[in-house]
Coordinates of C-alpha atoms in Angstrom, one line a residue:
M3 CA -90.3 12.7 48.4
S4 CA -89.6 12.8 44.6
I5 CA -87.9 15.8 43.0
F6 CA -91.2 16.6 41.2
M7 CA -93.4 16.4 44.3
R8 CA -90.9 18.2 46.5
N9 CA -90.7 21.1 44.1
A10 CA -94.4 21.1 43.0
T11 CA -95.3 22.4 46.4
K12 CA -93.5 25.6 45.5
G13 CA -96.4 26.5 43.1
L14 CA -99.0 25.9 45.8
M15 CA -97.3 28.4 48.0
I16 CA -97.6 30.9 45.2
S17 CA -101.3 30.4 44.8
A18 CA -102.1 30.8 48.5
L19 CA -99.9 33.8 49.3
A20 CA -100.8 35.5 46.1
L21 CA -104.4 35.0 46.8
S22 CA -104.1 37.6 49.5
A23 CA -103.0 40.3 47.0
T24 CA -106.2 40.7 45.1
N25 CA -109.1 43.2 45.3
T26 CA -107.4 45.7 47.6
G27 CA -106.0 49.2 47.5
A28 CA -102.5 48.5 48.6
S29 CA -100.3 45.9 50.2
S30 CA -101.3 46.8 53.8
H31 CA -102.5 50.3 53.8
R32 CA -105.3 51.2 56.3
E33 CA -106.2 47.5 56.4
A34 CA -108.1 47.3 59.7
P35 CA -110.5 49.6 61.4
D36 CA -108.4 50.5 64.5
I37 CA -105.1 51.1 62.6
T38 CA -106.7 53.9 60.6
K39 CA -106.5 55.9 63.9
S40 CA -102.7 55.5 64.1
P41 CA -101.2 56.0 60.7
K42 CA -97.7 56.4 62.1
V43 CA -97.6 52.8 63.2
D44 CA -99.5 51.4 60.1
A45 CA -97.2 48.8 58.5
T46 CA -97.7 48.9 54.7
D47 CA -95.3 46.5 53.0
F48 CA -92.5 44.0 54.0
Y49 CA -89.8 43.0 51.6
M50 CA -87.4 40.1 52.5
F51 CA -85.0 38.9 49.8
R52 CA -81.4 37.9 49.0
S53 CA -79.6 41.1 48.2
Y54 CA -79.1 41.5 44.4
Q55 CA -76.8 44.5 44.5
P56 CA -73.5 43.3 42.9
G57 CA -71.1 42.2 45.5
R58 CA -73.8 41.9 48.3
E59 CA -75.1 38.4 47.4
G60 CA -74.1 37.1 50.9
Y61 CA -76.7 39.3 52.6
V62 CA -80.5 39.4 53.1
T63 CA -82.3 42.7 52.8
L64 CA -85.2 43.4 55.1
I65 CA -87.4 46.4 54.4
A66 CA -90.3 47.3 56.6
N67 CA -92.5 50.2 55.3
Y68 CA -94.8 52.3 57.5
Q69 CA -97.1 55.3 57.2
P70 CA -99.2 54.8 54.0
L71 CA -100.3 57.3 51.4
Q72 CA -97.8 60.1 52.2
A73 CA -98.6 62.9 49.9
P74 CA -95.3 64.5 48.9
Y75 CA -96.7 68.0 49.6
G76 CA -97.9 66.9 53.1
G77 CA -96.3 69.7 55.0
P78 CA -95.6 71.5 57.1
N79 CA -94.9 68.6 59.5
Y80 CA -94.5 65.9 57.0
F81 CA -94.2 62.3 58.3
T82 CA -92.1 61.8 61.4
M83 CA -92.1 58.4 63.1
D84 CA -93.8 58.0 66.4
A85 CA -91.4 58.6 69.2
D86 CA -93.7 56.8 71.6
A87 CA -93.8 53.6 69.5
I88 CA -91.4 50.8 68.8
Y89 CA -90.9 49.4 65.3
E90 CA -89.7 45.8 64.9
I91 CA -88.6 43.2 62.3
H92 CA -88.8 39.7 63.6
I93 CA -87.0 36.6 62.3
D94 CA -87.9 33.0 63.2
N95 CA -85.1 30.6 62.1
D96 CA -86.1 27.3 63.7
G97 CA -89.7 27.0 62.8
D98 CA -91.5 27.4 66.1
A99 CA -93.2 30.6 65.0
I100 CA -91.5 32.5 67.8
E101 CA -89.0 35.2 67.1
D102 CA -85.4 34.2 67.5
I103 CA -84.0 37.6 66.4
T104 CA -85.7 41.0 66.6
F105 CA -84.4 44.3 65.3
Q106 CA -86.0 47.2 67.2
F107 CA -86.1 50.7 65.9
D108 CA -86.7 53.4 68.6
F109 CA -87.1 57.0 67.4
E110 CA -86.6 60.3 69.2
N111 CA -87.4 63.7 67.8
T112 CA -85.5 66.8 68.9
L113 CA -85.8 70.5 68.1
G114 CA -82.8 72.3 66.6
G115 CA -81.6 75.8 67.4
E116 CA -79.9 77.1 70.5
N117 CA -80.5 74.8 73.6
G118 CA -83.0 72.7 71.6
A119 CA -85.6 75.6 71.6
G120 CA -86.0 75.5 67.8
V121 CA -84.4 77.5 65.0
A122 CA -85.3 81.1 65.6
L123 CA -85.1 84.4 63.7
Q124 CA -84.5 87.8 65.3
I125 CA -87.7 89.7 64.8
G126 CA -87.2 93.2 66.2
D127 CA -86.2 92.8 69.8
E128 CA -87.5 89.2 70.0
S129 CA -86.0 85.8 69.0
V130 CA -88.9 83.9 67.5
A131 CA -89.0 80.2 66.6
I132 CA -89.8 79.5 63.0
P133 CA -92.9 77.4 62.1
L134 CA -91.2 75.1 59.6
R135 CA -89.4 71.8 60.1
A136 CA -86.6 72.9 57.7
A137 CA -85.7 75.8 55.5
G138 CA -83.3 75.8 52.6
D139 CA -82.2 78.5 50.2
G140 CA -81.3 76.2 47.2
N141 CA -77.6 76.8 47.7
Q142 CA -76.8 73.8 49.8
T143 CA -77.7 75.6 53.0
L144 CA -80.2 73.6 54.9
F145 CA -81.6 74.6 58.3
I146 CA -83.1 71.6 60.1
N147 CA -85.5 72.6 62.8
E148 CA -86.5 69.1 63.9
T149 CA -84.2 66.0 63.8
E150 CA -85.2 62.4 64.0
N151 CA -82.7 60.1 65.6
Y152 CA -83.1 56.4 66.2
Q153 CA -81.4 53.6 68.1
L154 CA -81.3 50.1 66.7
T155 CA -81.3 47.1 69.0
M156 CA -80.9 43.4 68.3
V157 CA -82.8 41.2 70.7
T158 CA -82.0 37.5 70.8
G159 CA -84.9 35.4 72.0
D160 CA -88.2 36.8 73.2
R161 CA -88.7 40.3 71.9
R162 CA -89.5 41.6 75.4
T163 CA -87.4 39.4 77.7
G164 CA -84.5 38.3 75.5
E165 CA -80.9 39.4 75.4
S166 CA -80.6 42.9 74.0
A167 CA -77.5 44.4 72.3
S168 CA -77.0 47.7 70.5
V169 CA -76.3 47.7 66.7
T170 CA -73.4 50.2 66.4
G171 CA -72.0 52.4 63.7
A172 CA -68.6 53.9 63.1
N173 CA -66.6 54.5 66.4
G174 CA -69.3 52.6 68.3
V175 CA -72.0 55.2 67.9
T176 CA -75.5 54.0 68.8
N177 CA -77.5 57.0 67.6
F178 CA -78.4 57.2 63.9
T179 CA -80.3 59.9 62.0
K180 CA -83.2 59.7 59.7
P181 CA -83.1 62.2 56.8
I182 CA -85.8 64.8 56.7
D183 CA -88.6 64.0 54.2
N184 CA -88.3 65.3 50.7
I185 CA -89.8 68.8 51.2
G186 CA -89.0 70.0 47.7
T187 CA -86.1 70.8 45.3
K188 CA -85.5 74.3 46.6
T189 CA -85.1 73.1 50.2
I190 CA -83.0 70.0 49.2
P191 CA -81.8 70.3 45.5
D192 CA -80.4 66.8 45.3
Y193 CA -82.3 64.6 47.7
D194 CA -80.8 61.3 46.5
D195 CA -77.3 62.5 47.3
Y196 CA -78.5 64.0 50.6
A197 CA -80.2 60.8 51.7
N198 CA -77.2 58.6 50.8
D199 CA -75.3 60.2 53.7
F200 CA -77.8 58.5 56.0
I201 CA -77.0 54.9 54.9
Y202 CA -74.9 53.5 57.8
T203 CA -72.5 50.6 57.9
V204 CA -73.1 48.9 61.2
D205 CA -71.8 46.2 63.4
I206 CA -74.5 43.7 64.2
P207 CA -73.9 41.6 67.4
G208 CA -72.7 38.1 66.6
C209 CA -72.1 38.8 62.9
D210 CA -68.6 38.4 61.4
A211 CA -69.3 40.9 58.6
P212 CA -70.8 44.4 58.9
G213 CA -74.3 45.2 57.7
R214 CA -76.1 48.4 56.6
V215 CA -79.1 50.3 57.9
F216 CA -81.2 53.1 56.5
A217 CA -84.4 54.7 57.9
G218 CA -86.1 57.3 55.8
Q219 CA -88.8 58.4 53.3
R220 CA -88.9 56.5 50.0
A221 CA -91.1 56.4 47.0
E222 CA -94.0 54.0 47.1
A223 CA -93.3 50.8 45.1
F224 CA -96.5 48.9 45.5
A225 CA -98.2 49.0 42.1
V226 CA -102.0 48.8 42.0
N227 CA -105.0 50.3 40.2
L228 CA -106.3 51.7 43.4
G229 CA -109.5 53.6 42.6
E230 CA -111.0 51.0 40.3
I231 CA -110.1 48.1 42.6
F232 CA -112.0 49.7 45.6
D233 CA -115.0 50.5 43.3
S234 CA -116.0 46.9 43.2
V235 CA -113.1 46.3 40.7
N236 CA -114.6 48.7 38.2
T237 CA -112.9 47.2 35.1
V238 CA -112.5 43.9 33.4
P239 CA -109.0 43.0 34.5
L240 CA -107.8 41.1 31.5
E241 CA -104.9 41.8 29.2
G242 CA -106.3 43.6 26.2
S243 CA -109.3 45.1 28.1
I244 CA -107.1 47.3 30.3
E245 CA -103.9 49.0 29.2
Q246 CA -100.7 48.3 31.1
S247 CA -99.8 51.9 31.9
R248 CA -98.2 53.9 34.7
D249 CA -101.2 56.2 34.4
N250 CA -103.3 53.4 36.0
D251 CA -101.1 53.2 39.1
D252 CA -102.6 55.1 41.9
L253 CA -99.6 54.7 44.3
V254 CA -96.3 54.5 42.4
G255 CA -95.3 57.9 41.2
K256 CA -97.9 59.6 43.5
F257 CA -97.2 58.7 47.1
N258 CA -94.3 58.1 49.5
V259 CA -93.8 55.8 52.5
T260 CA -91.2 55.5 55.3
S261 CA -88.8 52.6 55.1
L262 CA -86.8 50.9 57.8
A263 CA -84.2 49.0 55.8
L264 CA -81.6 46.5 57.0
E265 CA -79.0 44.5 55.2
V266 CA -77.8 41.5 57.3
P267 CA -75.3 38.8 56.6
I268 CA -77.1 35.5 55.8
D269 CA -75.1 33.6 58.4
C270 CA -76.4 35.9 61.2
L271 CA -80.1 35.1 60.4
V272 CA -80.2 31.4 59.7
G273 CA -79.0 30.2 63.1
D274 CA -79.2 26.4 63.5
G275 CA -82.1 26.1 61.1
N276 CA -82.3 24.6 57.6
G277 CA -81.6 27.9 55.9
V278 CA -85.3 28.9 55.6
I279 CA -86.2 32.0 57.6
G280 CA -89.6 33.3 58.5
G281 CA -90.1 37.1 58.9
W282 CA -92.8 39.6 59.9
T283 CA -92.9 43.2 61.1
T284 CA -94.8 44.9 63.9
A285 CA -95.3 48.2 65.6
S286 CA -96.3 48.7 69.2
L287 CA -97.4 51.5 71.5
P288 CA -97.6 51.6 75.3
Q289 CA -100.8 50.3 76.8
A290 CA -102.0 53.5 78.4
E291 CA -102.1 57.1 77.1
I292 CA -103.3 60.2 79.0
E293 CA -103.7 63.4 77.0
D294 CA -102.0 66.4 78.5
P295 CA -104.3 69.5 78.5
S296 CA -101.2 71.7 78.4
P297 CA -99.1 70.0 75.8
T298 CA -95.5 71.0 74.9
Y299 CA -93.2 69.9 72.1
G300 CA -92.6 66.1 72.6
A301 CA -95.0 65.9 75.5
A302 CA -98.6 66.0 74.3
S303 CA -99.5 62.8 76.1
V304 CA -98.2 60.7 79.0
F305 CA -97.7 57.0 78.1
G306 CA -97.2 54.0 80.3
G307 CA -97.7 50.3 80.7
A308 CA -96.7 47.3 78.6
W309 CA -96.1 47.4 74.9
V310 CA -99.3 46.6 72.9
Q311 CA -98.9 45.5 69.3
Q312 CA -100.8 47.7 66.9
S313 CA -99.9 46.4 63.4
R314 CA -98.4 43.2 62.0
L315 CA -97.3 42.3 58.4
S316 CA -95.6 39.6 56.6
A317 CA -97.0 38.2 53.3
P318 CA -98.8 41.0 51.4
L319 CA -102.5 41.6 51.8
V320 CA -103.4 38.8 54.2
N321 CA -105.3 41.1 56.5
E322 CA -107.0 43.0 53.7
V323 CA -108.6 40.3 51.7
V324 CA -108.3 37.0 53.6
I325 CA -109.2 37.9 57.2
G326 CA -112.8 38.9 57.7
L327 CA -113.7 42.4 58.9
P328 CA -114.7 41.3 62.5
D329 CA -111.2 39.9 63.1
K330 CA -108.9 42.4 61.3
D331 CA -107.9 44.2 64.5
L332 CA -107.4 40.9 66.2
F333 CA -105.0 39.7 63.5
N334 CA -103.0 42.9 63.8
A335 CA -102.6 42.2 67.5
A336 CA -101.9 38.5 67.3
E337 CA -98.5 36.7 67.2
P338 CA -97.9 34.0 64.5
T339 CA -98.4 31.2 67.0
Q340 CA -102.0 32.2 67.3
D341 CA -102.9 32.1 63.6
S342 CA -104.5 28.7 63.6
A343 CA -107.5 30.3 65.4
L344 CA -108.3 32.1 62.2
A345 CA -107.9 29.1 59.9
T346 CA -111.5 29.2 58.6
Y347 CA -110.6 32.3 56.6
V348 CA -108.0 30.2 54.8
T349 CA -109.8 26.9 54.4
N350 CA -113.0 28.6 53.2
P351 CA -111.9 31.9 51.7
T352 CA -114.4 34.5 50.6
L353 CA -112.3 36.3 48.0
P354 CA -112.8 33.8 45.1
A355 CA -116.5 34.0 45.7
L356 CA -116.4 37.8 45.5
V357 CA -114.4 37.6 42.2
D358 CA -117.2 35.3 40.9
I359 CA -119.8 37.8 41.8
L360 CA -118.0 40.6 40.1
F361 CA -116.8 38.9 36.9
R362 CA -118.8 35.8 36.1
T363 CA -121.0 37.6 33.6
A364 CA -118.1 39.8 32.3
L365 CA -116.1 36.8 31.5
G366 CA -118.9 35.2 29.6
E367 CA -119.4 32.4 32.1
T368 CA -122.8 31.1 33.4
D369 CA -121.6 28.9 36.3
N370 CA -119.4 29.7 39.4
I371 CA -115.9 30.6 38.3
A372 CA -114.3 30.3 41.8
P373 CA -112.0 27.3 42.3
S374 CA -114.0 24.4 43.7
N375 CA -111.4 22.5 45.7
L376 CA -112.9 23.2 49.1
P377 CA -111.9 23.1 51.9
R378 CA -108.7 24.7 50.7
T379 CA -106.2 22.6 52.6
D380 CA -103.7 23.7 50.0
L381 CA -104.0 27.2 51.3
V382 CA -103.5 26.0 54.9
T383 CA -100.2 24.6 53.9
A384 CA -99.3 27.7 52.0
F385 CA -100.3 30.3 54.6
L386 CA -99.4 28.4 57.8
T387 CA -96.8 25.7 57.3
G388 CA -94.6 26.3 54.3
F389 CA -93.7 23.6 51.8
P390 CA -91.1 20.8 51.8
G391 CA -88.3 21.5 49.4
L392 CA -88.7 25.2 49.2
N393 CA -89.7 27.2 52.3
Q394 CA -90.7 24.7 55.0
Q395 CA -88.5 25.0 58.1
A396 CA -87.1 21.9 59.9
T397 CA -89.7 22.3 62.6
V398 CA -93.2 23.1 61.3
T399 CA -95.5 25.3 63.4
P400 CA -98.6 26.6 61.7
S401 CA -98.2 30.4 61.4
E402 CA -98.5 33.2 58.9
M403 CA -95.0 34.4 58.0
M404 CA -93.1 35.4 54.9
R405 CA -90.6 32.6 54.3
L406 CA -87.4 32.9 52.4
N407 CA -85.1 30.1 51.4
T408 CA -81.7 31.7 51.8
A409 CA -80.0 29.0 49.7
V410 CA -81.7 30.2 46.5
A411 CA -79.3 32.5 44.8
P412 CA -80.4 36.1 44.0
T413 CA -81.4 36.9 40.4
P414 CA -79.6 39.8 38.9
R415 CA -81.8 42.9 38.6
A416 CA -81.8 42.9 34.8
N417 CA -83.0 39.2 34.7
Q418 CA -85.7 39.3 37.3
S419 CA -89.2 38.4 36.4
N420 CA -91.9 40.6 38.0
F421 CA -94.0 37.4 38.2
G422 CA -91.5 35.8 40.6
V423 CA -91.7 32.0 40.8
V424 CA -94.5 31.7 38.3
G425 CA -92.3 33.7 35.9
E426 CA -89.6 31.1 36.3
D427 CA -87.6 33.2 38.7
L428 CA -87.3 31.1 41.9
A429 CA -85.7 34.0 43.8
G430 CA -88.9 36.1 43.7
F431 CA -92.3 36.2 45.3
P432 CA -93.5 34.2 47.1
N433 CA -90.0 32.9 48.0
G434 CA -89.6 36.1 50.0
R435 CA -90.6 39.3 48.2
R436 CA -88.6 41.9 46.2
P437 CA -89.7 45.4 45.4
G438 CA -90.1 44.6 41.7
D439 CA -92.4 41.6 42.2
D440 CA -95.8 42.5 40.9
T441 CA -97.8 40.7 43.5
V442 CA -101.2 42.1 42.3
D443 CA -100.9 40.7 38.8
I444 CA -99.6 37.4 40.2
A445 CA -102.6 37.3 42.5
L446 CA -105.2 38.2 39.9
R447 CA -104.1 35.1 37.9
V448 CA -103.4 32.7 40.6
V449 CA -106.4 33.4 42.8
M450 CA -108.7 32.0 40.2
G451 CA -106.7 28.9 39.7
A452 CA -103.8 29.5 37.3
L453 CA -101.9 26.8 39.0
C454 CA -104.6 24.2 38.3
H455 CA -103.4 24.5 34.7
P456 CA -100.0 23.7 33.3
V457 CA -97.3 26.2 34.1
P458 CA -93.9 26.8 32.5
L459 CA -91.8 25.6 35.4
G460 CA -90.6 22.3 34.3
A461 CA -86.9 23.2 33.8
E462 CA -86.8 25.3 37.0
L463 CA -88.3 22.5 39.1
G464 CA -85.9 19.9 37.7
V465 CA -88.5 17.8 35.8
E466 CA -86.6 15.3 33.6
G467 CA -86.8 16.2 29.9
A468 CA -88.2 19.7 30.4
E469 CA -86.6 22.6 28.6
E470 CA -87.1 26.3 29.0
D471 CA -89.3 28.1 26.4
T472 CA -90.7 24.8 25.0
E473 CA -93.9 22.9 25.3
S474 CA -92.1 20.3 27.4
D475 CA -91.5 22.9 30.1
L476 CA -95.2 23.1 30.8
I477 CA -96.1 20.9 33.8
N478 CA -99.1 20.4 36.0
L479 CA -98.1 20.9 39.6
G480 CA -100.7 18.4 40.8
L481 CA -102.3 20.9 43.1
C482 CA -105.7 20.8 41.5
A483 CA -107.2 19.9 38.2
P484 CA -108.0 22.3 35.3
E485 CA -111.7 21.6 35.7
D486 CA -111.5 22.9 39.3
A487 CA -110.6 26.4 37.9
P488 CA -112.7 27.3 34.9
V489 CA -111.0 30.6 34.3
G490 CA -107.6 29.7 35.8
N491 CA -105.9 30.3 32.4
A492 CA -107.2 33.8 32.0
A493 CA -104.6 36.6 31.7
F494 CA -105.7 38.7 34.6
T495 CA -104.0 42.1 35.3
D496 CA -104.8 45.3 37.1
G497 CA -103.0 47.3 34.5
A498 CA -100.5 48.9 36.9
P499 CA -97.0 47.5 36.1
I500 CA -93.9 47.3 38.3
S501 CA -90.5 45.6 37.7
A502 CA -87.1 45.6 39.2
L503 CA -86.0 48.2 36.7
D504 CA -88.5 50.6 38.2
V505 CA -86.6 50.7 41.5
M506 CA -82.9 51.0 42.4
G507 CA -80.5 48.2 42.0
R508 CA -78.7 49.1 45.3
F509 CA -79.5 49.3 49.0
P510 CA -82.0 50.5 50.1
Y511 CA -83.5 49.6 46.7
L512 CA -86.7 51.8 46.9
N513 CA -86.4 55.0 45.0
A514 CA -85.8 58.4 46.5
P515 CA -89.1 60.0 47.6
L516 CA -91.1 62.3 45.4
P517 CA -90.5 65.9 46.2
G518 CA -93.2 68.1 47.7
A519 CA -92.5 70.7 45.0
G520 CA -90.3 70.8 41.9
S521 CA -89.1 67.8 40.0

């Protein structure tokens, strides 16, 4: 395959994966009917990228977010993880769409105080447990009434029957602690400093170098104009018609999430593959639950049976705007090897037709503005197989996973484009995903056929004679023709910006959570 054709497939991947990021409220927040009943196991975002913190370039960072729309003031219990669930990050490094490595987070909640009975105050002649999860006096004295601990296990092979080994911290400890959520500035005056103490250096089985882990509340980093999007996209999403403003962002700066973050040496993830890894996250609960009519702390129900997968996430927004409503719960329960059964949603997607209904008149068009290259075999390649020369694994098994070419060097934080690959930054979305990649804006432009028109990637793709920032850098990727996408060159935006400079440049990358009170 020629250099041009080998690299041109990169752009196609962008169009398909970004397609899934349009016309939704958040990356994967409350995306299916059944998951709305279990917010503690609702996966919201998955980030997978070469670490760009200086000195950590030999690592891959994996961040699995759960529990959407956490209001900072959401006390008094805030947002503990589900001690009855298991949370997992899966890596396929040989292309068979079956996990080769799984990192399992298993949480346990315990009461503080004497004998684990809870922090108590002496009220007259009685010792009485306080009703709060924590109390602080603003003078560095913090009384924790409930502690979340977790164990981290690495499973090689099948997630349920493979070989398990503990990920250990200093002195071989296997128990790690999640910091309490950001209750407010009086309870925890310097939350960032407090939370940094819960970043652990860990020994990962089979790795020659140590990694890092953090589990805790973080500020939401998925930028989207939420209210208008859900209201049948109640705006004309073009530059100039909607102001790029943080005031438009209905998640960033307003809500928190819970992050499970790992930094793993690249060599530990790639195995015997070609350096491209596939990743996805899940959360599972036991199959059976019986409610206890006389519940006690930590024992409100009795659980039993096999683990049943409740949520699944890799590329952003696939379940929201690609999978049809009747099959959303099925997609959450499925494994990547089963994805071909839902291929119709990819070959004949409904999202472009919805955009046509909403915007044909607003854009001054009289005919259908949805891309016309149906069936969308390009999207099948992008969603299910990956692309030669960028993110296709040595063995190709159709499956929906986020794919990262670990051979592509990380882009320093200050130089990152929030448009990822289409912004001439090959280390960004959809070659993995970083917190500063603006997937909504990428999608709004690509879903309607931006890649059918010339794009400024000639120099990055190694096209002979192309130079950056010149007309010669514009190339047609050969994916489709301009006439297939009548509004493919429109500057779509949802008006809610995000960039790498809006988040931290160090592990765990996402900002400290918003406080419940104070600032």
